[in-house]
Amino acid sequence: SKARAVAGFSTKIEVECTSERDAQEAAEAGADVLMLDNYSPDELKAVAKRVKAKWPHLIIEASGGITIETMSDFFSPDVDIISQGSLTNGYATLDFSLKVPKPEKFATRARTE
């Protein structure tokens, strides 16, 4: 796949899938992790089971609308990871960057020095 060609050998490629068709396309394209997003527990379990049957090496992640109270509804032998976005949603963030200006000598030196 194109993503694999530009990624390092240790990079995992994760694809967010909102339908079983998305999941199949991502699996066929070489994804390592499929994030099944915003599924009901029953739909998630059914899709995860079919995907794992065909691509057992894939990591399946359940995501979207999962809370502490509903998390156990998503437990399945075919689901490897359950994400809970509410742990980070709704909190203030701090956006910062570290920009260090190049020293004058470095900016003007020849590349062969």
PDB file of N, CA and C in Angstrom:
ATOM      1  N   SER A   1       0.825  -1.180   0.000  1.00  0.00           N
ATOM      2  CA  SER A   1       0.000   0.000   0.000  1.00  0.00           C
ATOM      3  C   SER A   1       0.872   1.247   0.000  1.00  0.00           C
ATOM      4  N   LYS A   2       0.304   2.358  -0.409  1.00  0.00           N
ATOM      5  CA  LYS A   2       1.054   3.614  -0.437  1.00  0.00           C
ATOM      6  C   LYS A   2       1.479   4.033   0.965  1.00  0.00           C
ATOM      7  N   ALA A   3       0.590   3.860   1.939  1.00  0.00           N
ATOM      8  CA  ALA A   3       0.926   4.239   3.313  1.00  0.00           C
ATOM      9  C   ALA A   3       2.106   3.418   3.814  1.00  0.00           C
ATOM     10  N   ARG A   4       2.113   2.147   3.523  1.00  0.00           N
ATOM     11  CA  ARG A   4       3.196   1.257   3.964  1.00  0.00           C
ATOM     12  C   ARG A   4       4.514   1.657   3.302  1.00  0.00           C
ATOM     13  N   ALA A   5       4.458   2.111   2.052  1.00  0.00           N
ATOM     14  CA  ALA A   5       5.670   2.472   1.320  1.00  0.00           C
ATOM     15  C   ALA A   5       6.389   3.667   1.934  1.00  0.00           C
ATOM     16  N   VAL A   6       5.649   4.563   2.574  1.00  0.00           N
ATOM     17  CA  VAL A   6       6.277   5.750   3.151  1.00  0.00           C
ATOM     18  C   VAL A   6       6.446   5.657   4.668  1.00  0.00           C
ATOM     19  N   ALA A   7       5.891   4.636   5.282  1.00  0.00           N
ATOM     20  CA  ALA A   7       5.996   4.473   6.729  1.00  0.00           C
ATOM     21  C   ALA A   7       7.219   3.626   7.060  1.00  0.00           C
ATOM     22  N   GLY A   8       7.754   3.846   8.225  1.00  0.00           N
ATOM     23  CA  GLY A   8       8.854   3.016   8.688  1.00  0.00           C
ATOM     24  C   GLY A   8       8.371   1.598   8.949  1.00  0.00           C
ATOM     25  N   PHE A   9       9.311   0.668   9.002  1.00  0.00           N
ATOM     26  CA  PHE A   9       8.941  -0.736   9.171  1.00  0.00           C
ATOM     27  C   PHE A   9       8.217  -0.997  10.490  1.00  0.00           C
ATOM     28  N   SER A  10       8.444  -0.173  11.493  1.00  0.00           N
ATOM     29  CA  SER A  10       7.811  -0.394  12.791  1.00  0.00           C
ATOM     30  C   SER A  10       6.542   0.432  12.996  1.00  0.00           C
ATOM     31  N   THR A  11       6.150   1.186  11.990  1.00  0.00           N
ATOM     32  CA  THR A  11       4.960   2.025  12.094  1.00  0.00           C
ATOM     33  C   THR A  11       3.696   1.202  11.868  1.00  0.00           C
ATOM     34  N   LYS A  12       2.751   1.337  12.772  1.00  0.00           N
ATOM     35  CA  LYS A  12       1.448   0.687  12.609  1.00  0.00           C
ATOM     36  C   LYS A  12       0.528   1.627  11.841  1.00  0.00           C
ATOM     37  N   ILE A  13      -0.194   1.078  10.897  1.00  0.00           N
ATOM     38  CA  ILE A  13      -1.154   1.864  10.126  1.00  0.00           C
ATOM     39  C   ILE A  13      -2.545   1.546  10.655  1.00  0.00           C
ATOM     40  N   GLU A  14      -3.205   2.596  11.193  1.00  0.00           N
ATOM     41  CA  GLU A  14      -4.539   2.448  11.765  1.00  0.00           C
ATOM     42  C   GLU A  14      -5.543   3.199  10.909  1.00  0.00           C
ATOM     43  N   VAL A  15      -6.662   2.542  10.627  1.00  0.00           N
ATOM     44  CA  VAL A  15      -7.696   3.137   9.787  1.00  0.00           C
ATOM     45  C   VAL A  15      -9.007   3.171  10.566  1.00  0.00           C
ATOM     46  N   GLU A  16      -9.630   4.356  10.605  1.00  0.00           N
ATOM     47  CA  GLU A  16     -10.935   4.500  11.243  1.00  0.00           C
ATOM     48  C   GLU A  16     -11.999   4.023  10.272  1.00  0.00           C
ATOM     49  N   CYS A  17     -12.826   3.088  10.714  1.00  0.00           N
ATOM     50  CA  CYS A  17     -13.833   2.476   9.856  1.00  0.00           C
ATOM     51  C   CYS A  17     -15.218   2.683  10.450  1.00  0.00           C
ATOM     52  N   THR A  18     -16.129   3.203   9.633  1.00  0.00           N
ATOM     53  CA  THR A  18     -17.492   3.415  10.107  1.00  0.00           C
ATOM     54  C   THR A  18     -18.473   2.428   9.473  1.00  0.00           C
ATOM     55  N   SER A  19     -17.946   1.512   8.673  1.00  0.00           N
ATOM     56  CA  SER A  19     -18.791   0.465   8.080  1.00  0.00           C
ATOM     57  C   SER A  19     -17.949  -0.787   7.891  1.00  0.00           C
ATOM     58  N   GLU A  20     -18.634  -1.901   7.713  1.00  0.00           N
ATOM     59  CA  GLU A  20     -17.908  -3.152   7.476  1.00  0.00           C
ATOM     60  C   GLU A  20     -17.154  -3.083   6.155  1.00  0.00           C
ATOM     61  N   ARG A  21     -17.729  -2.410   5.185  1.00  0.00           N
ATOM     62  CA  ARG A  21     -17.048  -2.250   3.898  1.00  0.00           C
ATOM     63  C   ARG A  21     -15.734  -1.481   4.074  1.00  0.00           C
ATOM     64  N   ASP A  22     -15.758  -0.400   4.868  1.00  0.00           N
ATOM     65  CA  ASP A  22     -14.525   0.335   5.179  1.00  0.00           C
ATOM     66  C   ASP A  22     -13.485  -0.605   5.780  1.00  0.00           C
ATOM     67  N   ALA A  23     -13.922  -1.432   6.716  1.00  0.00           N
ATOM     68  CA  ALA A  23     -13.011  -2.347   7.400  1.00  0.00           C
ATOM     69  C   ALA A  23     -12.395  -3.342   6.430  1.00  0.00           C
ATOM     70  N   GLN A  24     -13.200  -3.882   5.535  1.00  0.00           N
ATOM     71  CA  GLN A  24     -12.690  -4.835   4.542  1.00  0.00           C
ATOM     72  C   GLN A  24     -11.686  -4.172   3.610  1.00  0.00           C
ATOM     73  N   GLU A  25     -12.002  -2.965   3.158  1.00  0.00           N
ATOM     74  CA  GLU A  25     -11.089  -2.240   2.263  1.00  0.00           C
ATOM     75  C   GLU A  25      -9.772  -1.943   2.965  1.00  0.00           C
ATOM     76  N   ALA A  26      -9.847  -1.516   4.214  1.00  0.00           N
ATOM     77  CA  ALA A  26      -8.637  -1.211   4.964  1.00  0.00           C
ATOM     78  C   ALA A  26      -7.794  -2.469   5.185  1.00  0.00           C
ATOM     79  N   ALA A  27      -8.454  -3.576   5.513  1.00  0.00           N
ATOM     80  CA  ALA A  27      -7.731  -4.834   5.713  1.00  0.00           C
ATOM     81  C   ALA A  27      -7.051  -5.281   4.425  1.00  0.00           C
ATOM     82  N   GLU A  28      -7.766  -5.202   3.326  1.00  0.00           N
ATOM     83  CA  GLU A  28      -7.201  -5.592   2.034  1.00  0.00           C
ATOM     84  C   GLU A  28      -6.055  -4.684   1.608  1.00  0.00           C
ATOM     85  N   ALA A  29      -6.088  -3.431   2.054  1.00  0.00           N
ATOM     86  CA  ALA A  29      -5.043  -2.468   1.703  1.00  0.00           C
ATOM     87  C   ALA A  29      -3.814  -2.592   2.599  1.00  0.00           C
ATOM     88  N   GLY A  30      -3.887  -3.426   3.637  1.00  0.00           N
ATOM     89  CA  GLY A  30      -2.713  -3.659   4.471  1.00  0.00           C
ATOM     90  C   GLY A  30      -2.676  -2.940   5.800  1.00  0.00           C
ATOM     91  N   ALA A  31      -3.809  -2.456   6.288  1.00  0.00           N
ATOM     92  CA  ALA A  31      -3.842  -1.809   7.596  1.00  0.00           C
ATOM     93  C   ALA A  31      -3.428  -2.797   8.681  1.00  0.00           C
ATOM     94  N   ASP A  32      -2.875  -2.277   9.763  1.00  0.00           N
ATOM     95  CA  ASP A  32      -2.499  -3.105  10.913  1.00  0.00           C
ATOM     96  C   ASP A  32      -3.573  -3.073  11.998  1.00  0.00           C
ATOM     97  N   VAL A  33      -4.239  -1.914  12.120  1.00  0.00           N
ATOM     98  CA  VAL A  33      -5.242  -1.711  13.162  1.00  0.00           C
ATOM     99  C   VAL A  33      -6.495  -1.135  12.510  1.00  0.00           C
ATOM    100  N   LEU A  34      -7.637  -1.724  12.831  1.00  0.00           N
ATOM    101  CA  LEU A  34      -8.915  -1.190  12.364  1.00  0.00           C
ATOM    102  C   LEU A  34      -9.660  -0.639  13.566  1.00  0.00           C
ATOM    103  N   MET A  35      -9.956   0.671  13.514  1.00  0.00           N
ATOM    104  CA  MET A  35     -10.750   1.287  14.576  1.00  0.00           C
ATOM    105  C   MET A  35     -12.203   1.281  14.115  1.00  0.00           C
ATOM    106  N   LEU A  36     -13.002   0.427  14.720  1.00  0.00           N
ATOM    107  CA  LEU A  36     -14.424   0.359  14.398  1.00  0.00           C
ATOM    108  C   LEU A  36     -15.109   1.420  15.244  1.00  0.00           C
ATOM    109  N   ASP A  37     -15.563   2.471  14.585  1.00  0.00           N
ATOM    110  CA  ASP A  37     -16.008   3.676  15.280  1.00  0.00           C
ATOM    111  C   ASP A  37     -17.523   3.833  15.264  1.00  0.00           C
ATOM    112  N   ASN A  38     -18.077   4.114  16.438  1.00  0.00           N
ATOM    113  CA  ASN A  38     -19.495   4.415  16.611  1.00  0.00           C
ATOM    114  C   ASN A  38     -20.425   3.262  16.238  1.00  0.00           C
ATOM    115  N   TYR A  39     -20.056   2.066  16.590  1.00  0.00           N
ATOM    116  CA  TYR A  39     -20.906   0.891  16.409  1.00  0.00           C
ATOM    117  C   TYR A  39     -21.674   0.626  17.696  1.00  0.00           C
ATOM    118  N   SER A  40     -22.830   0.020  17.570  1.00  0.00           N
ATOM    119  CA  SER A  40     -23.500  -0.497  18.761  1.00  0.00           C
ATOM    120  C   SER A  40     -22.703  -1.730  19.202  1.00  0.00           C
ATOM    121  N   PRO A  41     -22.827  -2.141  20.462  1.00  0.00           N
ATOM    122  CA  PRO A  41     -22.079  -3.318  20.909  1.00  0.00           C
ATOM    123  C   PRO A  41     -22.340  -4.559  20.051  1.00  0.00           C
ATOM    124  N   ASP A  42     -23.584  -4.822  19.705  1.00  0.00           N
ATOM    125  CA  ASP A  42     -23.901  -6.017  18.915  1.00  0.00           C
ATOM    126  C   ASP A  42     -23.327  -5.928  17.501  1.00  0.00           C
ATOM    127  N   GLU A  43     -23.451  -4.753  16.873  1.00  0.00           N
ATOM    128  CA  GLU A  43     -22.885  -4.574  15.532  1.00  0.00           C
ATOM    129  C   GLU A  43     -21.367  -4.729  15.572  1.00  0.00           C
ATOM    130  N   LEU A  44     -20.747  -4.136  16.570  1.00  0.00           N
ATOM    131  CA  LEU A  44     -19.293  -4.217  16.696  1.00  0.00           C
ATOM    132  C   LEU A  44     -18.833  -5.661  16.807  1.00  0.00           C
ATOM    133  N   LYS A  45     -19.470  -6.414  17.669  1.00  0.00           N
ATOM    134  CA  LYS A  45     -19.073  -7.807  17.876  1.00  0.00           C
ATOM    135  C   LYS A  45     -19.231  -8.622  16.593  1.00  0.00           C
ATOM    136  N   ALA A  46     -20.308  -8.398  15.869  1.00  0.00           N
ATOM    137  CA  ALA A  46     -20.551  -9.146  14.631  1.00  0.00           C
ATOM    138  C   ALA A  46     -19.508  -8.801  13.564  1.00  0.00           C
ATOM    139  N   VAL A  47     -19.242  -7.504  13.374  1.00  0.00           N
ATOM    140  CA  VAL A  47     -18.271  -7.082  12.363  1.00  0.00           C
ATOM    141  C   VAL A  47     -16.869  -7.541  12.765  1.00  0.00           C
ATOM    142  N   ALA A  48     -16.514  -7.368  14.023  1.00  0.00           N
ATOM    143  CA  ALA A  48     -15.193  -7.791  14.494  1.00  0.00           C
ATOM    144  C   ALA A  48     -14.990  -9.287  14.278  1.00  0.00           C
ATOM    145  N   LYS A  49     -16.007 -10.069  14.533  1.00  0.00           N
ATOM    146  CA  LYS A  49     -15.916 -11.531  14.352  1.00  0.00           C
ATOM    147  C   LYS A  49     -15.667 -11.887  12.883  1.00  0.00           C
ATOM    148  N   ARG A  50     -16.400 -11.244  11.980  1.00  0.00           N
ATOM    149  CA  ARG A  50     -16.213 -11.536  10.543  1.00  0.00           C
ATOM    150  C   ARG A  50     -14.845 -11.077  10.052  1.00  0.00           C
ATOM    151  N   VAL A  51     -14.414  -9.909  10.512  1.00  0.00           N
ATOM    152  CA  VAL A  51     -13.102  -9.396  10.087  1.00  0.00           C
ATOM    153  C   VAL A  51     -11.989 -10.289  10.623  1.00  0.00           C
ATOM    154  N   LYS A  52     -12.055 -10.653  11.891  1.00  0.00           N
ATOM    155  CA  LYS A  52     -11.021 -11.511  12.490  1.00  0.00           C
ATOM    156  C   LYS A  52     -10.981 -12.896  11.848  1.00  0.00           C
ATOM    157  N   ALA A  53     -12.127 -13.382  11.396  1.00  0.00           N
ATOM    158  CA  ALA A  53     -12.155 -14.692  10.746  1.00  0.00           C
ATOM    159  C   ALA A  53     -11.333 -14.670   9.456  1.00  0.00           C
ATOM    160  N   LYS A  54     -11.381 -13.554   8.741  1.00  0.00           N
ATOM    161  CA  LYS A  54     -10.669 -13.448   7.465  1.00  0.00           C
ATOM    162  C   LYS A  54      -9.245 -12.916   7.629  1.00  0.00           C
ATOM    163  N   TRP A  55      -9.055 -12.006   8.598  1.00  0.00           N
ATOM    164  CA  TRP A  55      -7.743 -11.388   8.830  1.00  0.00           C
ATOM    165  C   TRP A  55      -7.406 -11.489  10.319  1.00  0.00           C
ATOM    166  N   PRO A  56      -7.036 -12.663  10.799  1.00  0.00           N
ATOM    167  CA  PRO A  56      -6.820 -12.857  12.248  1.00  0.00           C
ATOM    168  C   PRO A  56      -5.657 -12.049  12.817  1.00  0.00           C
ATOM    169  N   HIS A  57      -4.756 -11.598  11.981  1.00  0.00           N
ATOM    170  CA  HIS A  57      -3.590 -10.836  12.451  1.00  0.00           C
ATOM    171  C   HIS A  57      -3.915  -9.372  12.760  1.00  0.00           C
ATOM    172  N   LEU A  58      -5.052  -8.880  12.282  1.00  0.00           N
ATOM    173  CA  LEU A  58      -5.400  -7.473  12.487  1.00  0.00           C
ATOM    174  C   LEU A  58      -5.751  -7.195  13.942  1.00  0.00           C
ATOM    175  N   ILE A  59      -5.417  -5.990  14.373  1.00  0.00           N
ATOM    176  CA  ILE A  59      -5.835  -5.521  15.692  1.00  0.00           C
ATOM    177  C   ILE A  59      -7.137  -4.761  15.505  1.00  0.00           C
ATOM    178  N   ILE A  60      -8.130  -5.118  16.278  1.00  0.00           N
ATOM    179  CA  ILE A  60      -9.443  -4.476  16.207  1.00  0.00           C
ATOM    180  C   ILE A  60      -9.617  -3.585  17.433  1.00  0.00           C
ATOM    181  N   GLU A  61      -9.932  -2.312  17.175  1.00  0.00           N
ATOM    182  CA  GLU A  61     -10.156  -1.339  18.239  1.00  0.00           C
ATOM    183  C   GLU A  61     -11.609  -0.868  18.196  1.00  0.00           C
ATOM    184  N   ALA A  62     -12.272  -0.903  19.328  1.00  0.00           N
ATOM    185  CA  ALA A  62     -13.631  -0.367  19.451  1.00  0.00           C
ATOM    186  C   ALA A  62     -13.513   1.066  19.937  1.00  0.00           C
ATOM    187  N   SER A  63     -14.282   1.959  19.324  1.00  0.00           N
ATOM    188  CA  SER A  63     -14.191   3.368  19.676  1.00  0.00           C
ATOM    189  C   SER A  63     -15.518   4.061  19.400  1.00  0.00           C
ATOM    190  N   GLY A  64     -15.726   5.182  20.075  1.00  0.00           N
ATOM    191  CA  GLY A  64     -16.889   6.015  19.772  1.00  0.00           C
ATOM    192  C   GLY A  64     -18.043   5.820  20.728  1.00  0.00           C
ATOM    193  N   GLY A  65     -18.236   6.764  21.610  1.00  0.00           N
ATOM    194  CA  GLY A  65     -19.378   6.737  22.512  1.00  0.00           C
ATOM    195  C   GLY A  65     -19.282   5.723  23.630  1.00  0.00           C
ATOM    196  N   ILE A  66     -18.111   5.181  23.863  1.00  0.00           N
ATOM    197  CA  ILE A  66     -17.938   4.175  24.905  1.00  0.00           C
ATOM    198  C   ILE A  66     -17.620   4.876  26.222  1.00  0.00           C
ATOM    199  N   THR A  67     -18.352   4.516  27.247  1.00  0.00           N
ATOM    200  CA  THR A  67     -18.142   5.102  28.574  1.00  0.00           C
ATOM    201  C   THR A  67     -17.769   3.990  29.544  1.00  0.00           C
ATOM    202  N   ILE A  68     -17.389   4.385  30.744  1.00  0.00           N
ATOM    203  CA  ILE A  68     -17.097   3.394  31.784  1.00  0.00           C
ATOM    204  C   ILE A  68     -18.313   2.499  32.010  1.00  0.00           C
ATOM    205  N   GLU A  69     -19.489   3.099  31.960  1.00  0.00           N
ATOM    206  CA  GLU A  69     -20.722   2.349  32.218  1.00  0.00           C
ATOM    207  C   GLU A  69     -21.044   1.352  31.110  1.00  0.00           C
ATOM    208  N   THR A  70     -20.683   1.667  29.856  1.00  0.00           N
ATOM    209  CA  THR A  70     -21.031   0.793  28.724  1.00  0.00           C
ATOM    210  C   THR A  70     -19.858  -0.063  28.237  1.00  0.00           C
ATOM    211  N   MET A  71     -18.683   0.158  28.796  1.00  0.00           N
ATOM    212  CA  MET A  71     -17.497  -0.527  28.278  1.00  0.00           C
ATOM    213  C   MET A  71     -17.646  -2.047  28.247  1.00  0.00           C
ATOM    214  N   SER A  72     -18.196  -2.640  29.279  1.00  0.00           N
ATOM    215  CA  SER A  72     -18.301  -4.098  29.320  1.00  0.00           C
ATOM    216  C   SER A  72     -19.200  -4.641  28.211  1.00  0.00           C
ATOM    217  N   ASP A  73     -20.106  -3.816  27.691  1.00  0.00           N
ATOM    218  CA  ASP A  73     -20.966  -4.249  26.579  1.00  0.00           C
ATOM    219  C   ASP A  73     -20.161  -4.500  25.308  1.00  0.00           C
ATOM    220  N   PHE A  74     -18.965  -3.919  25.211  1.00  0.00           N
ATOM    221  CA  PHE A  74     -18.144  -4.027  24.013  1.00  0.00           C
ATOM    222  C   PHE A  74     -17.094  -5.134  24.112  1.00  0.00           C
ATOM    223  N   PHE A  75     -16.978  -5.785  25.272  1.00  0.00           N
ATOM    224  CA  PHE A  75     -16.009  -6.866  25.437  1.00  0.00           C
ATOM    225  C   PHE A  75     -16.328  -7.998  24.464  1.00  0.00           C
ATOM    226  N   SER A  76     -15.285  -8.485  23.799  1.00  0.00           N
ATOM    227  CA  SER A  76     -15.446  -9.573  22.842  1.00  0.00           C
ATOM    228  C   SER A  76     -14.078 -10.196  22.599  1.00  0.00           C
ATOM    229  N   PRO A  77     -14.036 -11.501  22.359  1.00  0.00           N
ATOM    230  CA  PRO A  77     -12.745 -12.132  22.038  1.00  0.00           C
ATOM    231  C   PRO A  77     -12.146 -11.592  20.730  1.00  0.00           C
ATOM    232  N   ASP A  78     -12.971 -10.957  19.904  1.00  0.00           N
ATOM    233  CA  ASP A  78     -12.508 -10.444  18.617  1.00  0.00           C
ATOM    234  C   ASP A  78     -12.117  -8.969  18.670  1.00  0.00           C
ATOM    235  N   VAL A  79     -12.279  -8.330  19.827  1.00  0.00           N
ATOM    236  CA  VAL A  79     -11.916  -6.928  20.003  1.00  0.00           C
ATOM    237  C   VAL A  79     -10.670  -6.870  20.888  1.00  0.00           C
ATOM    238  N   ASP A  80      -9.618  -6.247  20.352  1.00  0.00           N
ATOM    239  CA  ASP A  80      -8.338  -6.208  21.064  1.00  0.00           C
ATOM    240  C   ASP A  80      -8.174  -4.984  21.948  1.00  0.00           C
ATOM    241  N   ILE A  81      -8.757  -3.862  21.545  1.00  0.00           N
ATOM    242  CA  ILE A  81      -8.582  -2.594  22.256  1.00  0.00           C
ATOM    243  C   ILE A  81      -9.941  -1.901  22.343  1.00  0.00           C
ATOM    244  N   ILE A  82     -10.217  -1.311  23.493  1.00  0.00           N
ATOM    245  CA  ILE A  82     -11.417  -0.483  23.640  1.00  0.00           C
ATOM    246  C   ILE A  82     -10.949   0.910  24.053  1.00  0.00           C
ATOM    247  N   SER A  83     -11.291   1.902  23.234  1.00  0.00           N
ATOM    248  CA  SER A  83     -10.895   3.283  23.502  1.00  0.00           C
ATOM    249  C   SER A  83     -12.053   4.047  24.110  1.00  0.00           C
ATOM    250  N   GLN A  84     -11.720   4.899  25.045  1.00  0.00           N
ATOM    251  CA  GLN A  84     -12.727   5.727  25.684  1.00  0.00           C
ATOM    252  C   GLN A  84     -12.309   7.182  25.540  1.00  0.00           C
ATOM    253  N   GLY A  85     -12.895   7.870  24.569  1.00  0.00           N
ATOM    254  CA  GLY A  85     -12.545   9.253  24.293  1.00  0.00           C
ATOM    255  C   GLY A  85     -12.919  10.220  25.384  1.00  0.00           C
ATOM    256  N   SER A  86     -13.873   9.851  26.228  1.00  0.00           N
ATOM    257  CA  SER A  86     -14.312  10.788  27.266  1.00  0.00           C
ATOM    258  C   SER A  86     -13.205  11.079  28.277  1.00  0.00           C
ATOM    259  N   LEU A  87     -12.155  10.279  28.260  1.00  0.00           N
ATOM    260  CA  LEU A  87     -11.029  10.562  29.149  1.00  0.00           C
ATOM    261  C   LEU A  87     -10.330  11.852  28.753  1.00  0.00           C
ATOM    262  N   THR A  88     -10.388  12.215  27.472  1.00  0.00           N
ATOM    263  CA  THR A  88      -9.704  13.424  27.001  1.00  0.00           C
ATOM    264  C   THR A  88     -10.654  14.475  26.450  1.00  0.00           C
ATOM    265  N   ASN A  89     -11.875  14.106  26.131  1.00  0.00           N
ATOM    266  CA  ASN A  89     -12.831  15.074  25.583  1.00  0.00           C
ATOM    267  C   ASN A  89     -13.353  15.992  26.679  1.00  0.00           C
ATOM    268  N   GLY A  90     -13.554  17.260  26.323  1.00  0.00           N
ATOM    269  CA  GLY A  90     -14.169  18.187  27.246  1.00  0.00           C
ATOM    270  C   GLY A  90     -13.216  18.879  28.203  1.00  0.00           C
ATOM    271  N   TYR A  91     -11.926  18.662  28.021  1.00  0.00           N
ATOM    272  CA  TYR A  91     -10.940  19.327  28.873  1.00  0.00           C
ATOM    273  C   TYR A  91     -10.215  20.384  28.074  1.00  0.00           C
ATOM    274  N   ALA A  92      -9.805  21.430  28.752  1.00  0.00           N
ATOM    275  CA  ALA A  92      -9.044  22.483  28.090  1.00  0.00           C
ATOM    276  C   ALA A  92      -7.691  21.922  27.642  1.00  0.00           C
ATOM    277  N   THR A  93      -7.197  22.438  26.540  1.00  0.00           N
ATOM    278  CA  THR A  93      -5.910  21.990  26.031  1.00  0.00           C
ATOM    279  C   THR A  93      -4.936  23.154  26.007  1.00  0.00           C
ATOM    280  N   LEU A  94      -3.694  22.815  25.929  1.00  0.00           N
ATOM    281  CA  LEU A  94      -2.633  23.803  25.796  1.00  0.00           C
ATOM    282  C   LEU A  94      -1.908  23.493  24.506  1.00  0.00           C
ATOM    283  N   ASP A  95      -1.900  24.432  23.598  1.00  0.00           N
ATOM    284  CA  ASP A  95      -1.232  24.255  22.315  1.00  0.00           C
ATOM    285  C   ASP A  95       0.071  25.037  22.351  1.00  0.00           C
ATOM    286  N   PHE A  96       1.150  24.340  22.220  1.00  0.00           N
ATOM    287  CA  PHE A  96       2.434  25.029  22.218  1.00  0.00           C
ATOM    288  C   PHE A  96       3.378  24.328  21.254  1.00  0.00           C
ATOM    289  N   SER A  97       4.399  25.054  20.850  1.00  0.00           N
ATOM    290  CA  SER A  97       5.430  24.458  20.010  1.00  0.00           C
ATOM    291  C   SER A  97       6.772  24.976  20.477  1.00  0.00           C
ATOM    292  N   LEU A  98       7.793  24.276  20.122  1.00  0.00           N
ATOM    293  CA  LEU A  98       9.145  24.675  20.467  1.00  0.00           C
ATOM    294  C   LEU A  98       9.861  25.008  19.173  1.00  0.00           C
ATOM    295  N   LYS A  99      10.037  26.274  18.934  1.00  0.00           N
ATOM    296  CA  LYS A  99      10.716  26.735  17.729  1.00  0.00           C
ATOM    297  C   LYS A  99      12.002  27.423  18.161  1.00  0.00           C
ATOM    298  N   VAL A 100      13.088  26.815  17.790  1.00  0.00           N
ATOM    299  CA  VAL A 100      14.394  27.362  18.139  1.00  0.00           C
ATOM    300  C   VAL A 100      14.995  27.956  16.878  1.00  0.00           C
ATOM    301  N   PRO A 101      15.325  29.254  16.911  1.00  0.00           N
ATOM    302  CA  PRO A 101      15.906  29.857  15.698  1.00  0.00           C
ATOM    303  C   PRO A 101      17.289  29.277  15.432  1.00  0.00           C
ATOM    304  N   LYS A 102      17.591  29.122  14.138  1.00  0.00           N
ATOM    305  CA  LYS A 102      18.909  28.624  13.759  1.00  0.00           C
ATOM    306  C   LYS A 102      19.951  29.689  14.083  1.00  0.00           C
ATOM    307  N   PRO A 103      21.082  29.277  14.614  1.00  0.00           N
ATOM    308  CA  PRO A 103      22.151  30.251  14.817  1.00  0.00           C
ATOM    309  C   PRO A 103      22.583  30.830  13.472  1.00  0.00           C
ATOM    310  N   GLU A 104      22.951  32.082  13.479  1.00  0.00           N
ATOM    311  CA  GLU A 104      23.340  32.777  12.250  1.00  0.00           C
ATOM    312  C   GLU A 104      24.358  31.978  11.445  1.00  0.00           C
ATOM    313  N   LYS A 105      25.383  31.469  12.112  1.00  0.00           N
ATOM    314  CA  LYS A 105      26.450  30.741  11.413  1.00  0.00           C
ATOM    315  C   LYS A 105      25.890  29.486  10.721  1.00  0.00           C
ATOM    316  N   PHE A 106      25.012  28.805  11.400  1.00  0.00           N
ATOM    317  CA  PHE A 106      24.442  27.581  10.837  1.00  0.00           C
ATOM    318  C   PHE A 106      23.569  27.889   9.619  1.00  0.00           C
ATOM    319  N   ALA A 107      22.806  28.946   9.703  1.00  0.00           N
ATOM    320  CA  ALA A 107      21.888  29.305   8.632  1.00  0.00           C
ATOM    321  C   ALA A 107      22.622  29.726   7.360  1.00  0.00           C
ATOM    322  N   THR A 108      23.808  30.279   7.505  1.00  0.00           N
ATOM    323  CA  THR A 108      24.518  30.805   6.328  1.00  0.00           C
ATOM    324  C   THR A 108      25.668  29.944   5.866  1.00  0.00           C
ATOM    325  N   ARG A 109      25.997  28.877   6.565  1.00  0.00           N
ATOM    326  CA  ARG A 109      27.157  28.073   6.167  1.00  0.00           C
ATOM    327  C   ARG A 109      26.841  27.216   4.945  1.00  0.00           C
ATOM    328  N   ALA A 110      27.865  26.859   4.239  1.00  0.00           N
ATOM    329  CA  ALA A 110      27.721  25.990   3.083  1.00  0.00           C
ATOM    330  C   ALA A 110      27.401  24.566   3.550  1.00  0.00           C
ATOM    331  N   ARG A 111      26.703  23.819   2.755  1.00  0.00           N
ATOM    332  CA  ARG A 111      26.295  22.460   3.121  1.00  0.00           C
ATOM    333  C   ARG A 111      27.490  21.522   3.193  1.00  0.00           C
ATOM    334  N   THR A 112      28.599  21.879   2.607  1.00  0.00           N
ATOM    335  CA  THR A 112      29.767  20.988   2.593  1.00  0.00           C
ATOM    336  C   THR A 112      30.712  21.241   3.752  1.00  0.00           C
ATOM    337  N   GLU A 113      30.444  22.219   4.603  1.00  0.00           N
ATOM    338  CA  GLU A 113      31.313  22.492   5.756  1.00  0.00           C
ATOM    339  C   GLU A 113      31.257  21.383   6.759  1.00  0.00           C
TER     340      GLU A 113
END
